Tab-separated table of N, CA and C in Angstrom:
chain	number	residue	atom	x	y	z
A	27	UNK	N	0.816	-1.196	0.000
A	27	UNK	CA	0.000	0.000	0.000
A	27	UNK	C	0.866	1.269	0.000
A	28	UNK	N	1.919	1.266	0.831
A	28	UNK	CA	2.810	2.432	0.917
A	28	UNK	C	3.422	2.737	-0.446
A	29	UNK	N	3.903	1.716	-1.138
A	29	UNK	CA	4.509	1.911	-2.453
A	29	UNK	C	3.504	2.529	-3.421
A	30	UNK	N	2.269	2.049	-3.404
A	30	UNK	CA	1.241	2.585	-4.306
A	30	UNK	C	0.981	4.063	-4.034
A	31	UNK	N	0.915	4.439	-2.765
A	31	UNK	CA	0.682	5.844	-2.406
A	31	UNK	C	1.846	6.718	-2.875
A	32	UNK	N	3.066	6.249	-2.628
A	32	UNK	CA	4.251	7.018	-3.014
A	32	UNK	C	4.308	7.188	-4.533
A	33	UNK	N	4.130	6.109	-5.266
A	33	UNK	CA	4.184	6.179	-6.731
A	33	UNK	C	3.073	7.082	-7.277
A	34	UNK	N	1.902	7.005	-6.674
A	34	UNK	CA	0.779	7.828	-7.125
A	34	UNK	C	1.074	9.310	-6.964
A	35	UNK	N	1.556	9.715	-5.768
A	35	UNK	CA	1.775	11.139	-5.501
A	35	UNK	C	3.082	11.675	-6.067
A	36	UNK	N	4.041	10.804	-6.309
A	36	UNK	CA	5.345	11.266	-6.777
A	36	UNK	C	5.533	11.090	-8.286
A	37	UNK	N	4.621	10.362	-8.931
A	37	UNK	CA	4.819	10.109	-10.352
A	37	UNK	C	3.511	10.193	-11.138
A	38	UNK	N	2.542	9.358	-10.787
A	38	UNK	CA	1.319	9.228	-11.584
A	38	UNK	C	0.529	10.539	-11.636
A	39	UNK	N	0.200	11.113	-10.483
A	39	UNK	CA	-0.613	12.339	-10.473
A	39	UNK	C	0.116	13.545	-11.072
A	40	UNK	N	1.397	13.770	-10.732
A	40	UNK	CA	2.067	14.906	-11.390
A	40	UNK	C	2.178	14.743	-12.902
A	41	UNK	N	2.589	13.547	-13.367
A	41	UNK	CA	2.728	13.342	-14.813
A	41	UNK	C	1.378	13.397	-15.515
A	42	UNK	N	0.350	12.836	-14.876
A	42	UNK	CA	-0.999	12.920	-15.451
A	42	UNK	C	-1.490	14.346	-15.554
A	43	UNK	N	-1.231	15.135	-14.518
A	43	UNK	CA	-1.652	16.544	-14.533
A	43	UNK	C	-0.884	17.338	-15.581
A	44	UNK	N	0.396	17.055	-15.733
A	44	UNK	CA	1.195	17.714	-16.773
A	44	UNK	C	0.617	17.368	-18.146
A	45	UNK	N	0.343	16.094	-18.360
A	45	UNK	CA	-0.232	15.658	-19.637
A	45	UNK	C	-1.577	16.294	-19.921
A	46	UNK	N	-2.436	16.337	-18.906
A	46	UNK	CA	-3.748	16.972	-19.082
A	46	UNK	C	-3.610	18.469	-19.369
A	47	UNK	N	-2.680	19.127	-18.694
A	47	UNK	CA	-2.461	20.560	-18.943
A	47	UNK	C	-1.988	20.803	-20.368
A	48	UNK	N	-1.083	19.964	-20.826
A	48	UNK	CA	-0.582	20.108	-22.194
A	48	UNK	C	-1.699	19.885	-23.204
A	49	UNK	N	-2.504	18.856	-22.967
A	49	UNK	CA	-3.587	18.526	-23.895
A	49	UNK	C	-4.693	19.586	-23.865
A	50	UNK	N	-5.022	20.073	-22.688
A	50	UNK	CA	-6.145	21.009	-22.552
A	50	UNK	C	-5.817	22.419	-23.010
A	51	UNK	N	-4.581	22.839	-22.793
A	51	UNK	CA	-4.237	24.233	-23.099
A	51	UNK	C	-3.378	24.386	-24.343
A	52	UNK	N	-2.800	23.287	-24.812
A	52	UNK	CA	-1.898	23.377	-25.956
A	52	UNK	C	-0.570	24.007	-25.595
A	53	UNK	N	-0.312	24.143	-24.293
A	53	UNK	CA	0.956	24.725	-23.835
A	53	UNK	C	2.107	23.790	-24.180
A	54	UNK	N	3.305	24.310	-24.076
A	54	UNK	CA	4.485	23.481	-24.300
A	54	UNK	C	5.056	23.065	-22.945
A	55	UNK	N	5.746	21.961	-22.958
A	55	UNK	CA	6.364	21.450	-21.738
A	55	UNK	C	7.440	22.430	-21.271
A	56	UNK	N	7.377	22.806	-20.003
A	56	UNK	CA	8.350	23.756	-19.457
A	56	UNK	C	8.684	23.384	-18.027
A	57	UNK	N	9.776	23.943	-17.536
A	57	UNK	CA	10.163	23.728	-16.138
A	57	UNK	C	9.085	24.257	-15.201
A	58	UNK	N	8.461	25.357	-15.569
A	58	UNK	CA	7.425	25.945	-14.723
A	58	UNK	C	6.212	25.023	-14.607
A	59	UNK	N	5.821	24.400	-15.721
A	59	UNK	CA	4.688	23.479	-15.701
A	59	UNK	C	5.012	22.241	-14.873
A	60	UNK	N	6.201	21.693	-15.049
A	60	UNK	CA	6.634	20.528	-14.261
A	60	UNK	C	6.681	20.888	-12.787
A	61	UNK	N	7.266	22.025	-12.471
A	61	UNK	CA	7.365	22.457	-11.071
A	61	UNK	C	5.983	22.616	-10.458
A	62	UNK	N	5.066	23.240	-11.181
A	62	UNK	CA	3.714	23.472	-10.659
A	62	UNK	C	3.071	22.170	-10.212
A	63	UNK	N	3.025	21.187	-11.093
A	63	UNK	CA	2.289	19.962	-10.779
A	63	UNK	C	3.032	19.067	-9.796
A	64	UNK	N	4.357	19.055	-9.840
A	64	UNK	CA	5.085	18.285	-8.825
A	64	UNK	C	4.964	18.950	-7.459
A	65	UNK	N	4.946	20.278	-7.415
A	65	UNK	CA	4.763	20.980	-6.137
A	65	UNK	C	3.382	20.668	-5.566
A	66	UNK	N	2.356	20.767	-6.392
A	66	UNK	CA	0.999	20.536	-5.902
A	66	UNK	C	0.833	19.100	-5.398
A	67	UNK	N	1.308	18.118	-6.154
A	67	UNK	CA	1.093	16.716	-5.766
A	67	UNK	C	2.148	16.187	-4.806
A	68	UNK	N	3.423	16.401	-5.104
A	68	UNK	CA	4.486	15.772	-4.304
A	68	UNK	C	4.789	16.513	-3.016
A	69	UNK	N	4.637	17.828	-3.023
A	69	UNK	CA	4.798	18.587	-1.784
A	69	UNK	C	3.424	18.773	-1.155
A	70	UNK	N	2.500	19.361	-1.906
A	70	UNK	CA	1.199	19.704	-1.351
A	70	UNK	C	0.417	18.514	-0.822
A	71	UNK	N	0.032	17.635	-1.721
A	71	UNK	CA	-0.830	16.520	-1.321
A	71	UNK	C	-0.080	15.473	-0.498
A	72	UNK	N	1.100	15.058	-0.966
A	72	UNK	CA	1.804	13.978	-0.263
A	72	UNK	C	2.240	14.402	1.133
A	73	UNK	N	2.854	15.573	1.259
A	73	UNK	CA	3.330	15.983	2.582
A	73	UNK	C	2.185	16.349	3.515
A	74	UNK	N	1.080	16.869	2.974
A	74	UNK	CA	-0.081	17.132	3.825
A	74	UNK	C	-0.633	15.826	4.392
A	75	UNK	N	-0.794	14.834	3.532
A	75	UNK	CA	-1.292	13.533	4.003
A	75	UNK	C	-0.314	12.873	4.972
A	76	UNK	N	0.971	12.914	4.641
A	76	UNK	CA	1.969	12.339	5.547
A	76	UNK	C	1.958	13.069	6.879
A	77	UNK	N	1.865	14.390	6.830
A	77	UNK	CA	1.833	15.178	8.056
A	77	UNK	C	0.647	14.832	8.928
A	78	UNK	N	-0.540	14.746	8.319
A	78	UNK	CA	-1.726	14.359	9.086
A	78	UNK	C	-1.528	12.993	9.742
A	79	UNK	N	-1.014	12.046	8.971
A	79	UNK	CA	-0.826	10.702	9.521
A	79	UNK	C	0.208	10.706	10.644
A	80	UNK	N	1.296	11.444	10.470
A	80	UNK	CA	2.335	11.483	11.500
A	80	UNK	C	1.845	12.177	12.767
A	81	UNK	N	0.965	13.149	12.630
A	81	UNK	CA	0.407	13.825	13.799
A	81	UNK	C	-0.575	12.905	14.525
A	82	UNK	N	-1.460	12.272	13.769
A	82	UNK	CA	-2.512	11.445	14.356
A	82	UNK	C	-2.005	10.061	14.757
A	83	UNK	N	-1.139	9.471	13.934
A	83	UNK	CA	-0.665	8.108	14.165
A	83	UNK	C	0.858	8.043	13.983
A	84	UNK	N	1.625	8.627	14.899
A	84	UNK	CA	3.083	8.659	14.742
A	84	UNK	C	3.722	7.267	14.783
A	85	UNK	N	3.058	6.314	15.400
A	85	UNK	CA	3.616	4.964	15.506
A	85	UNK	C	3.906	4.358	14.134
A	86	UNK	N	3.053	4.607	13.136
A	86	UNK	CA	3.253	4.028	11.814
A	86	UNK	C	4.604	4.448	11.237
A	87	UNK	N	4.858	5.739	11.174
A	87	UNK	CA	6.135	6.217	10.634
A	87	UNK	C	7.298	5.731	11.484
A	88	UNK	N	7.145	5.815	12.796
A	88	UNK	CA	8.234	5.422	13.693
A	88	UNK	C	8.573	3.944	13.537
A	89	UNK	N	7.586	3.082	13.662
A	89	UNK	CA	7.860	1.646	13.690
A	89	UNK	C	7.921	1.010	12.306
A	90	UNK	N	6.948	1.310	11.462
A	90	UNK	CA	6.850	0.614	10.186
A	90	UNK	C	7.865	1.130	9.169
A	91	UNK	N	8.038	2.433	9.077
A	91	UNK	CA	8.941	2.982	8.056
A	91	UNK	C	10.367	3.122	8.580
A	92	UNK	N	10.524	3.657	9.792
A	92	UNK	CA	11.861	3.952	10.315
A	92	UNK	C	12.402	2.899	11.282
A	93	UNK	N	11.594	1.889	11.597
A	93	UNK	CA	12.005	0.800	12.501
A	93	UNK	C	12.433	1.306	13.870
A	94	UNK	N	11.754	2.316	14.373
A	94	UNK	CA	12.023	2.845	15.711
A	94	UNK	C	10.983	2.249	16.659
A	95	UNK	N	11.435	1.533	17.650
A	95	UNK	CA	10.526	0.806	18.534
A	95	UNK	C	10.134	1.581	19.789
A	96	UNK	N	10.883	2.579	20.161
A	96	UNK	CA	10.640	3.272	21.417
A	96	UNK	C	9.503	4.274	21.297
A	97	UNK	N	8.661	4.275	22.300
A	97	UNK	CA	7.512	5.187	22.365
A	97	UNK	C	7.956	6.654	22.292
A	98	UNK	N	9.153	6.957	22.810
A	98	UNK	CA	9.650	8.331	22.819
A	98	UNK	C	9.819	8.893	21.410
A	99	UNK	N	10.032	8.028	20.427
A	99	UNK	CA	10.211	8.496	19.051
A	99	UNK	C	8.929	9.119	18.501
A	100	UNK	N	7.798	8.794	19.092
A	100	UNK	CA	6.524	9.325	18.592
A	100	UNK	C	6.454	10.842	18.702
A	101	UNK	N	7.069	11.395	19.726
A	101	UNK	CA	7.108	12.853	19.880
A	101	UNK	C	7.827	13.498	18.695
A	102	UNK	N	8.970	12.932	18.303
A	102	UNK	CA	9.724	13.477	17.166
A	102	UNK	C	8.985	13.279	15.853
A	103	UNK	N	8.351	12.127	15.690
A	103	UNK	CA	7.592	11.879	14.458
A	103	UNK	C	6.420	12.853	14.364
A	104	UNK	N	5.759	13.131	15.479
A	104	UNK	CA	4.662	14.093	15.474
A	104	UNK	C	5.185	15.480	15.069
A	105	UNK	N	6.365	15.870	15.581
A	105	UNK	CA	6.979	17.156	15.190
A	105	UNK	C	7.276	17.168	13.691
A	106	UNK	N	7.768	16.054	13.156
A	106	UNK	CA	7.984	15.931	11.716
A	106	UNK	C	6.662	16.112	10.983
A	107	UNK	N	5.600	15.585	11.551
A	107	UNK	CA	4.274	15.749	10.962
A	107	UNK	C	3.855	17.201	10.869
A	108	UNK	N	4.169	17.984	11.908
A	108	UNK	CA	3.848	19.418	11.859
A	108	UNK	C	4.591	20.092	10.705
A	109	UNK	N	5.865	19.774	10.558
A	109	UNK	CA	6.664	20.362	9.474
A	109	UNK	C	6.137	19.912	8.111
A	110	UNK	N	5.839	18.620	7.976
A	110	UNK	CA	5.300	18.113	6.713
A	110	UNK	C	3.974	18.782	6.376
A	111	UNK	N	3.112	18.932	7.359
A	111	UNK	CA	1.819	19.570	7.122
A	111	UNK	C	1.996	21.038	6.715
A	112	UNK	N	2.889	21.751	7.366
A	112	UNK	CA	3.127	23.159	7.024
A	112	UNK	C	3.625	23.300	5.588
A	113	UNK	N	4.603	22.497	5.219
A	113	UNK	CA	5.135	22.550	3.854
A	113	UNK	C	4.072	22.077	2.858
A	114	UNK	N	3.308	21.060	3.246
A	114	UNK	CA	2.252	20.555	2.380
A	114	UNK	C	1.187	21.599	2.095
A	115	UNK	N	0.789	22.332	3.109
A	115	UNK	CA	-0.220	23.383	2.918
A	115	UNK	C	0.317	24.466	1.978
A	116	UNK	N	1.580	24.814	2.124
A	116	UNK	CA	2.181	25.789	1.201
A	116	UNK	C	2.159	25.242	-0.228
A	117	UNK	N	2.432	23.951	-0.386
A	117	UNK	CA	2.385	23.334	-1.712
A	117	UNK	C	0.990	23.354	-2.309
A	118	UNK	N	-0.015	23.036	-1.503
A	118	UNK	CA	-1.398	23.082	-1.988
A	118	UNK	C	-1.829	24.503	-2.328
A	119	UNK	N	-1.338	25.463	-1.576
A	119	UNK	CA	-1.688	26.867	-1.821
A	119	UNK	C	-1.156	27.359	-3.166
A	120	UNK	N	-0.164	26.673	-3.715
A	120	UNK	CA	0.366	27.067	-5.028
A	120	UNK	C	-0.689	26.985	-6.122
A	121	UNK	N	-1.737	26.201	-5.898
A	121	UNK	CA	-2.829	26.137	-6.858
A	121	UNK	C	-3.502	27.508	-6.959
A	122	UNK	N	-3.610	28.192	-5.809
A	122	UNK	CA	-4.229	29.514	-5.770
A	122	UNK	C	-3.227	30.645	-5.979
A	123	UNK	N	-1.978	30.398	-5.607
A	123	UNK	CA	-0.927	31.422	-5.681
A	123	UNK	C	0.254	30.891	-6.504
A	124	UNK	N	0.137	30.880	-7.829
A	124	UNK	CA	1.181	30.299	-8.681
A	124	UNK	C	2.557	30.942	-8.503
A	125	UNK	N	2.609	32.187	-8.059
A	125	UNK	CA	3.904	32.848	-7.849
A	125	UNK	C	4.711	32.159	-6.741
A	126	UNK	N	4.064	31.369	-5.904
A	126	UNK	CA	4.760	30.662	-4.819
A	126	UNK	C	5.500	29.414	-5.309
A	127	UNK	N	5.199	28.940	-6.506
A	127	UNK	CA	5.747	27.662	-6.979
A	127	UNK	C	7.268	27.604	-6.903
A	128	UNK	N	8.018	28.584	-7.400
A	128	UNK	CA	9.488	28.457	-7.316
A	128	UNK	C	10.001	28.344	-5.878
A	129	UNK	N	9.438	29.108	-4.969
A	129	UNK	CA	9.893	29.050	-3.570
A	129	UNK	C	9.575	27.696	-2.944
A	130	UNK	N	8.383	27.186	-3.196
A	130	UNK	CA	8.009	25.882	-2.628
A	130	UNK	C	8.798	24.771	-3.323
A	131	UNK	N	9.089	24.925	-4.611
A	131	UNK	CA	9.928	23.939	-5.303
A	131	UNK	C	11.328	23.905	-4.692
A	132	UNK	N	11.872	25.071	-4.371
A	132	UNK	CA	13.189	25.118	-3.728
A	132	UNK	C	13.137	24.456	-2.352
A	133	UNK	N	12.124	24.793	-1.560
A	133	UNK	CA	11.972	24.164	-0.242
A	133	UNK	C	11.787	22.654	-0.390
A	134	UNK	N	10.997	22.240	-1.380
A	134	UNK	CA	10.798	20.814	-1.633
A	134	UNK	C	12.084	20.114	-2.044
A	135	UNK	N	12.868	20.775	-2.895
A	135	UNK	CA	14.156	20.188	-3.310
A	135	UNK	C	15.069	19.985	-2.114
A	136	UNK	N	15.159	20.990	-1.263
A	136	UNK	CA	16.016	20.885	-0.082
A	136	UNK	C	15.508	19.779	0.839
A	137	UNK	N	14.211	19.793	1.131
A	137	UNK	CA	13.630	18.795	2.031
A	137	UNK	C	13.822	17.382	1.508
A	138	UNK	N	13.394	17.143	0.268
A	138	UNK	CA	13.449	15.787	-0.276
A	138	UNK	C	14.880	15.296	-0.481
A	139	UNK	N	15.784	16.150	-0.936
A	139	UNK	CA	17.181	15.721	-1.106
A	139	UNK	C	17.814	15.378	0.239
A	140	UNK	N	17.609	16.231	1.232
A	140	UNK	CA	18.173	15.937	2.559
A	140	UNK	C	17.552	14.683	3.164
A	141	UNK	N	16.238	14.528	3.033
A	141	UNK	CA	15.579	13.321	3.557
A	141	UNK	C	16.087	12.081	2.832
A	142	UNK	N	16.217	12.170	1.524
A	142	UNK	CA	16.720	11.030	0.746
A	142	UNK	C	18.137	10.647	1.136
A	143	UNK	N	19.012	11.640	1.296
A	143	UNK	CA	20.383	11.348	1.710
A	143	UNK	C	20.420	10.797	3.129
A	144	UNK	N	19.541	11.266	3.981
A	144	UNK	CA	19.467	10.731	5.343
A	144	UNK	C	19.094	9.251	5.326
A	145	UNK	N	18.126	8.881	4.484
A	145	UNK	CA	17.772	7.460	4.348
A	145	UNK	C	18.944	6.675	3.762
A	146	UNK	N	19.640	7.283	2.819
A	146	UNK	CA	20.747	6.612	2.137
A	146	UNK	C	21.851	6.182	3.100
A	147	UNK	N	22.126	6.983	4.097
A	147	UNK	CA	23.233	6.676	5.009
A	147	UNK	C	22.843	5.752	6.161
A	148	UNK	N	21.574	5.352	6.209
A	148	UNK	CA	21.154	4.437	7.273
A	148	UNK	C	21.661	3.030	6.961
A	149	UNK	N	22.443	2.436	7.849
A	149	UNK	CA	23.046	1.132	7.559
A	149	UNK	C	22.037	-0.026	7.557
A	150	UNK	N	20.948	0.101	8.279
A	150	UNK	CA	19.983	-1.000	8.386
A	150	UNK	C	18.627	-0.564	7.825
A	151	UNK	N	18.674	-0.035	6.626
A	151	UNK	CA	17.477	0.489	5.969
A	151	UNK	C	16.577	-0.679	5.543
A	152	UNK	N	15.298	-0.615	5.905
A	152	UNK	CA	14.329	-1.625	5.497
A	152	UNK	C	13.737	-1.310	4.138
A	153	UNK	N	12.836	-2.176	3.695
A	153	UNK	CA	12.209	-2.029	2.377
A	153	UNK	C	11.450	-0.706	2.250
A	154	UNK	N	10.629	-0.380	3.245
A	154	UNK	CA	9.837	0.850	3.156
A	154	UNK	C	10.711	2.096	3.238
A	155	UNK	N	11.761	2.045	4.032
A	155	UNK	CA	12.671	3.189	4.085
A	155	UNK	C	13.430	3.325	2.768
A	156	UNK	N	13.710	2.201	2.118
A	156	UNK	CA	14.366	2.251	0.803
A	156	UNK	C	13.443	2.875	-0.240
A	157	UNK	N	12.158	2.558	-0.154
A	157	UNK	CA	11.179	3.186	-1.060
A	157	UNK	C	11.154	4.690	-0.817
A	158	UNK	N	11.119	5.078	0.456
A	158	UNK	CA	11.138	6.504	0.796
A	158	UNK	C	12.403	7.162	0.256
A	159	UNK	N	13.547	6.478	0.385
A	159	UNK	CA	14.817	7.038	-0.075
A	159	UNK	C	14.782	7.298	-1.580
A	160	UNK	N	14.385	6.289	-2.356
A	160	UNK	CA	14.371	6.435	-3.814
A	160	UNK	C	13.397	7.530	-4.236
A	161	UNK	N	12.201	7.527	-3.654
A	161	UNK	CA	11.215	8.532	-4.047
A	161	UNK	C	11.656	9.931	-3.625
A	162	UNK	N	12.246	10.056	-2.440
A	162	UNK	CA	12.727	11.365	-1.982
A	162	UNK	C	13.820	11.906	-2.897
A	163	UNK	N	14.786	11.067	-3.236
A	163	UNK	CA	15.878	11.521	-4.109
A	163	UNK	C	15.367	11.857	-5.505
A	164	UNK	N	14.435	11.053	-6.017
A	164	UNK	CA	13.872	11.316	-7.344
A	164	UNK	C	13.174	12.664	-7.392
A	165	UNK	N	12.237	12.871	-6.474
A	165	UNK	CA	11.466	14.107	-6.534
A	165	UNK	C	12.327	15.310	-6.134
A	166	UNK	N	13.310	15.114	-5.262
A	166	UNK	CA	14.242	16.198	-4.941
A	166	UNK	C	14.990	16.651	-6.176
A	167	UNK	N	15.416	15.696	-6.996
A	167	UNK	CA	16.103	16.019	-8.250
A	167	UNK	C	15.160	16.727	-9.226
A	168	UNK	N	13.920	16.263	-9.301
A	168	UNK	CA	12.930	16.926	-10.168
A	168	UNK	C	12.759	18.379	-9.737
A	169	UNK	N	12.604	18.597	-8.430
A	169	UNK	CA	12.422	19.969	-7.937
A	169	UNK	C	13.649	20.827	-8.179
A	170	UNK	N	14.821	20.292	-7.932
A	170	UNK	CA	16.046	21.066	-8.147
A	170	UNK	C	16.174	21.454	-9.616
A	171	UNK	N	15.910	20.506	-10.500
A	171	UNK	CA	15.987	20.774	-11.933
A	171	UNK	C	14.918	21.778	-12.368
A	172	UNK	N	13.698	21.590	-11.881
A	172	UNK	CA	12.613	22.506	-12.241
A	172	UNK	C	12.883	23.904	-11.689
A	173	UNK	N	13.408	23.987	-10.495
A	173	UNK	CA	13.707	25.303	-9.908
A	173	UNK	C	14.758	26.026	-10.726
A	174	UNK	N	15.832	25.341	-11.066
A	174	UNK	CA	16.884	25.958	-11.873
A	174	UNK	C	16.328	26.363	-13.233
A	175	UNK	N	15.515	25.506	-13.854
A	175	UNK	CA	14.920	25.828	-15.148
A	175	UNK	C	13.940	26.972	-15.070
A	176	UNK	N	13.237	27.079	-13.932
A	176	UNK	CA	12.219	28.126	-13.794
A	176	UNK	C	12.839	29.500	-13.573
A	177	UNK	N	14.052	29.554	-13.007
A	177	UNK	CA	14.650	30.865	-12.735
A	177	UNK	C	15.496	31.379	-13.899
A	178	UNK	N	15.708	30.546	-14.883
A	178	UNK	CA	16.518	30.980	-16.038
A	178	UNK	C	15.711	31.826	-16.984
């Protein structure tokens, strides 16, 4: 289930939205268009949902994804949820405030690249953490590339 959610928010929905935008408007593919839809889906929707889950049910992220067994880790996971929700709301707001897209793309690139590298250096990374690592590094690279392309 986790893999399906990650693939949906990090690949299927952004690429589908890009395709629909191209077909509906006749626009050309651009860094700005890629950034817009990846920000809305990969930062906005995914981080908002992750944030809600981490706030309400921190045990899932702590135990299932990060293999942390101690109850004390739930406090930190809940704090991560607050940060994810805040960034996610900013990503969703880009639908209403398109001028925010480059800033949220930059924040998303920093967040996802750092999170991906953090997973990468874990010596006992499980399957779900490996999925998180690959998806984080992928979308971090997309955001970094889109941000650089959007400011040129």
